[in-house]
Coordinates of C-alpha atoms in Angstrom, one line a residue:
X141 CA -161.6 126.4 26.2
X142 CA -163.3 127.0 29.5
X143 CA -165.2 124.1 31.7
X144 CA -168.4 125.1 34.0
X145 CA -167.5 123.7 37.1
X146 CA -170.5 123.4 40.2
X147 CA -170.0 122.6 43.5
X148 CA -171.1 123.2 47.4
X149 CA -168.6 125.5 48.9
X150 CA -169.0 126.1 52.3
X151 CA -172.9 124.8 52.0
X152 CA -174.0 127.5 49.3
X153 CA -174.5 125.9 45.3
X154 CA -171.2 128.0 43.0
X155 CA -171.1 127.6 39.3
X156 CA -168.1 129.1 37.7
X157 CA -166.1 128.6 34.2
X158 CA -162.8 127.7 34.5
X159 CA -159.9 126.3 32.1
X160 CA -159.4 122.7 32.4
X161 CA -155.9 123.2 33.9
X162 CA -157.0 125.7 36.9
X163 CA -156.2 123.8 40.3
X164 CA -159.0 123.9 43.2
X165 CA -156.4 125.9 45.3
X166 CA -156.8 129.0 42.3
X167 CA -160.4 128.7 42.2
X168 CA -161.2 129.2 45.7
X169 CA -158.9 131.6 45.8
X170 CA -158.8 133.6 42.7
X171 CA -162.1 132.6 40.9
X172 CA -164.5 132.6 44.3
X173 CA -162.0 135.2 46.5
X174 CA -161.6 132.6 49.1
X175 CA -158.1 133.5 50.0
X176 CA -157.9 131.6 53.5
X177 CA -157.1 128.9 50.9
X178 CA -152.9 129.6 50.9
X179 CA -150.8 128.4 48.4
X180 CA -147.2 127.6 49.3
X181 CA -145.1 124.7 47.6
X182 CA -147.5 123.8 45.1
X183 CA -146.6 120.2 45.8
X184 CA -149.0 119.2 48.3
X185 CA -146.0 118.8 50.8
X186 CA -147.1 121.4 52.8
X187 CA -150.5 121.5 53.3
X188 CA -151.3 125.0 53.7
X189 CA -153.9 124.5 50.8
X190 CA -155.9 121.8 53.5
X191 CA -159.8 121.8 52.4
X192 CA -162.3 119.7 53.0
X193 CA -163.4 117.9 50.2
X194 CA -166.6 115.7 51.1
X195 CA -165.7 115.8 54.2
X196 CA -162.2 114.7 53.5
X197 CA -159.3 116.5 53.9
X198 CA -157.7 117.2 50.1
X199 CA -154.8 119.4 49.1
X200 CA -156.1 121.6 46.8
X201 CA -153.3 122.9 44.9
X202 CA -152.6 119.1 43.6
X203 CA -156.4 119.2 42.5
X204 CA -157.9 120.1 39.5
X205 CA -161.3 122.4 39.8
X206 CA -162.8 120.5 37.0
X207 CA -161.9 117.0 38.9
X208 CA -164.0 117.8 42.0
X209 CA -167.2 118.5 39.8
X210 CA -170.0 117.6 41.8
X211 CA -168.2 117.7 45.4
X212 CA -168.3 119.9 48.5
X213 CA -165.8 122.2 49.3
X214 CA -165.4 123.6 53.3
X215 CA -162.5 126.2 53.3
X216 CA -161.9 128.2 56.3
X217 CA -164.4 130.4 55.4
X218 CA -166.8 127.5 55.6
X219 CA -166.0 127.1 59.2
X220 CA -167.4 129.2 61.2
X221 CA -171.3 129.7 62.0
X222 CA -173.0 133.0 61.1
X223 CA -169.9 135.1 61.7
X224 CA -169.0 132.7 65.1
X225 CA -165.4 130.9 65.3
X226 CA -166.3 127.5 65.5
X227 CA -164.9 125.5 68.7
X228 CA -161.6 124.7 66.9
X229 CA -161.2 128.0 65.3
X230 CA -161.6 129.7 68.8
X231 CA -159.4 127.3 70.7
X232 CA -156.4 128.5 68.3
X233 CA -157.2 131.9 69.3
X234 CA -157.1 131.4 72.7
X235 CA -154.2 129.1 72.8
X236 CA -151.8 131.6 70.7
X237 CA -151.8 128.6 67.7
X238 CA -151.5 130.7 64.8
X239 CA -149.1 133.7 64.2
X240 CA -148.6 134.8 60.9
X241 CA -152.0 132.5 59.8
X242 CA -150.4 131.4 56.4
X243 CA -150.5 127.5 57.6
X244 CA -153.7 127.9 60.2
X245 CA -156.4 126.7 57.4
X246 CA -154.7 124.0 56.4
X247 CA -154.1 123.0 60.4
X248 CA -157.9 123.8 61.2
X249 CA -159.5 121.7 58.3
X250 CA -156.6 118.7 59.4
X251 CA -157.9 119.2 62.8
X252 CA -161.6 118.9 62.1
X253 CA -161.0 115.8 60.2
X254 CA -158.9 114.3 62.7
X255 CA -161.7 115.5 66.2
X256 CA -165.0 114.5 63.7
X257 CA -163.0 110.5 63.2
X258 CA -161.0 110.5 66.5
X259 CA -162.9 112.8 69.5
X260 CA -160.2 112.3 72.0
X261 CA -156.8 111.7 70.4
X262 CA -153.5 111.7 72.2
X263 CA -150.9 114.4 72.4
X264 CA -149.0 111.6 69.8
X265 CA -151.8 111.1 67.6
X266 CA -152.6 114.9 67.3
X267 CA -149.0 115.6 66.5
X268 CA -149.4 112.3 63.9
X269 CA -152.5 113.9 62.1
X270 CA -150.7 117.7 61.8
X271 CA -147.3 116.3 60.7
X272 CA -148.2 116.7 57.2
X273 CA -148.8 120.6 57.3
X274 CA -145.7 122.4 58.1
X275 CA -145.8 125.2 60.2
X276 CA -142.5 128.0 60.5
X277 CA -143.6 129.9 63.0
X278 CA -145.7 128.8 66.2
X279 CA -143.8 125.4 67.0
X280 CA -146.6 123.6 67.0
X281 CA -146.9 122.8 70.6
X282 CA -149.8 125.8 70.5
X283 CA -151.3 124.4 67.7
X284 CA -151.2 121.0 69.8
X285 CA -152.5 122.2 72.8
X286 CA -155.7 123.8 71.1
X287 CA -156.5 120.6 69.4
X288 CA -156.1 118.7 72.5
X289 CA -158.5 122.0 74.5
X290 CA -161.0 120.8 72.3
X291 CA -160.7 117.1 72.3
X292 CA -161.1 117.4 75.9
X293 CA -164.0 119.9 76.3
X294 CA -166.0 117.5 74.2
X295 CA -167.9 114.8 75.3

């Protein structure tokens, strides 16, 4: 048995079948190609599956495509604006936060949630809002410091 599932992903209308078991993770990813969605523990404890889900940040992999019928979906993809990094996505860059990129989506859509509700955290409420997506590689003070770059160029 398949489902038709329709949602907004990154602001353009997608209709797709599905089974009723496929998680949201494997549909962007698999079923649409979105493959800046990353799958890594399949638990939800890691958070490199991060979307936006109505504006929310959701794990994906701990979602079921046919539960979000209806919703909108930002990915990374979603992010930038007519090919341009958006102010987050270009603050990473510049600030060395991502090396091998498996956890950056997850940290970027975290990071959008947590500038769009809180425009000028602290340092310790930046490092709050990330602590749920686990990163091996950069440390995170990079990943820090470009959160904070933008929370302080905007005003």
């Amino acid at each position: 048995m398949k489902l038709t599932v329709t949602l907004t992903v990154n602001g353009r209308p997608v209709e797709a079948t599905c089974e009723p078991r496929r998680t949201l993770a494997d549909f962007l990813r698999h079923d649409l190609g979105l493959t800046g969605v990353n799958v890594g523990c399949e638990h939800g404890a890691c958070g490199s599956c991060t979307v936006l889900l109505d504006g929310a940040t959701a794990r994906s992999c701990c979602l079921l495509a046919a539960q979000v019928d209806g919703a909108s979906v930002t990915t990374v993809e979603g992010m930038a604006d007519n090919g341009a990094l958006s102010p987050l996505q270009e603050a990473f860059r510049r600030h060395h936060a991502l090396q091998c990129g498996f956890c950056t989506p997850g940290m970027l859509a975290t990071a959008t949630e947590l500038l769009r509700d809180h425009p000028h955290p602290t340092e310790a409420e930046i490092r709050a809002a990330l602590a749920g997506n686990l990163c091996r590689c950069t440390g995170y003070q990079h990943i820090v410091d470009a959160v904070r770059a933008v929370a302080e160029s905007s005003d």
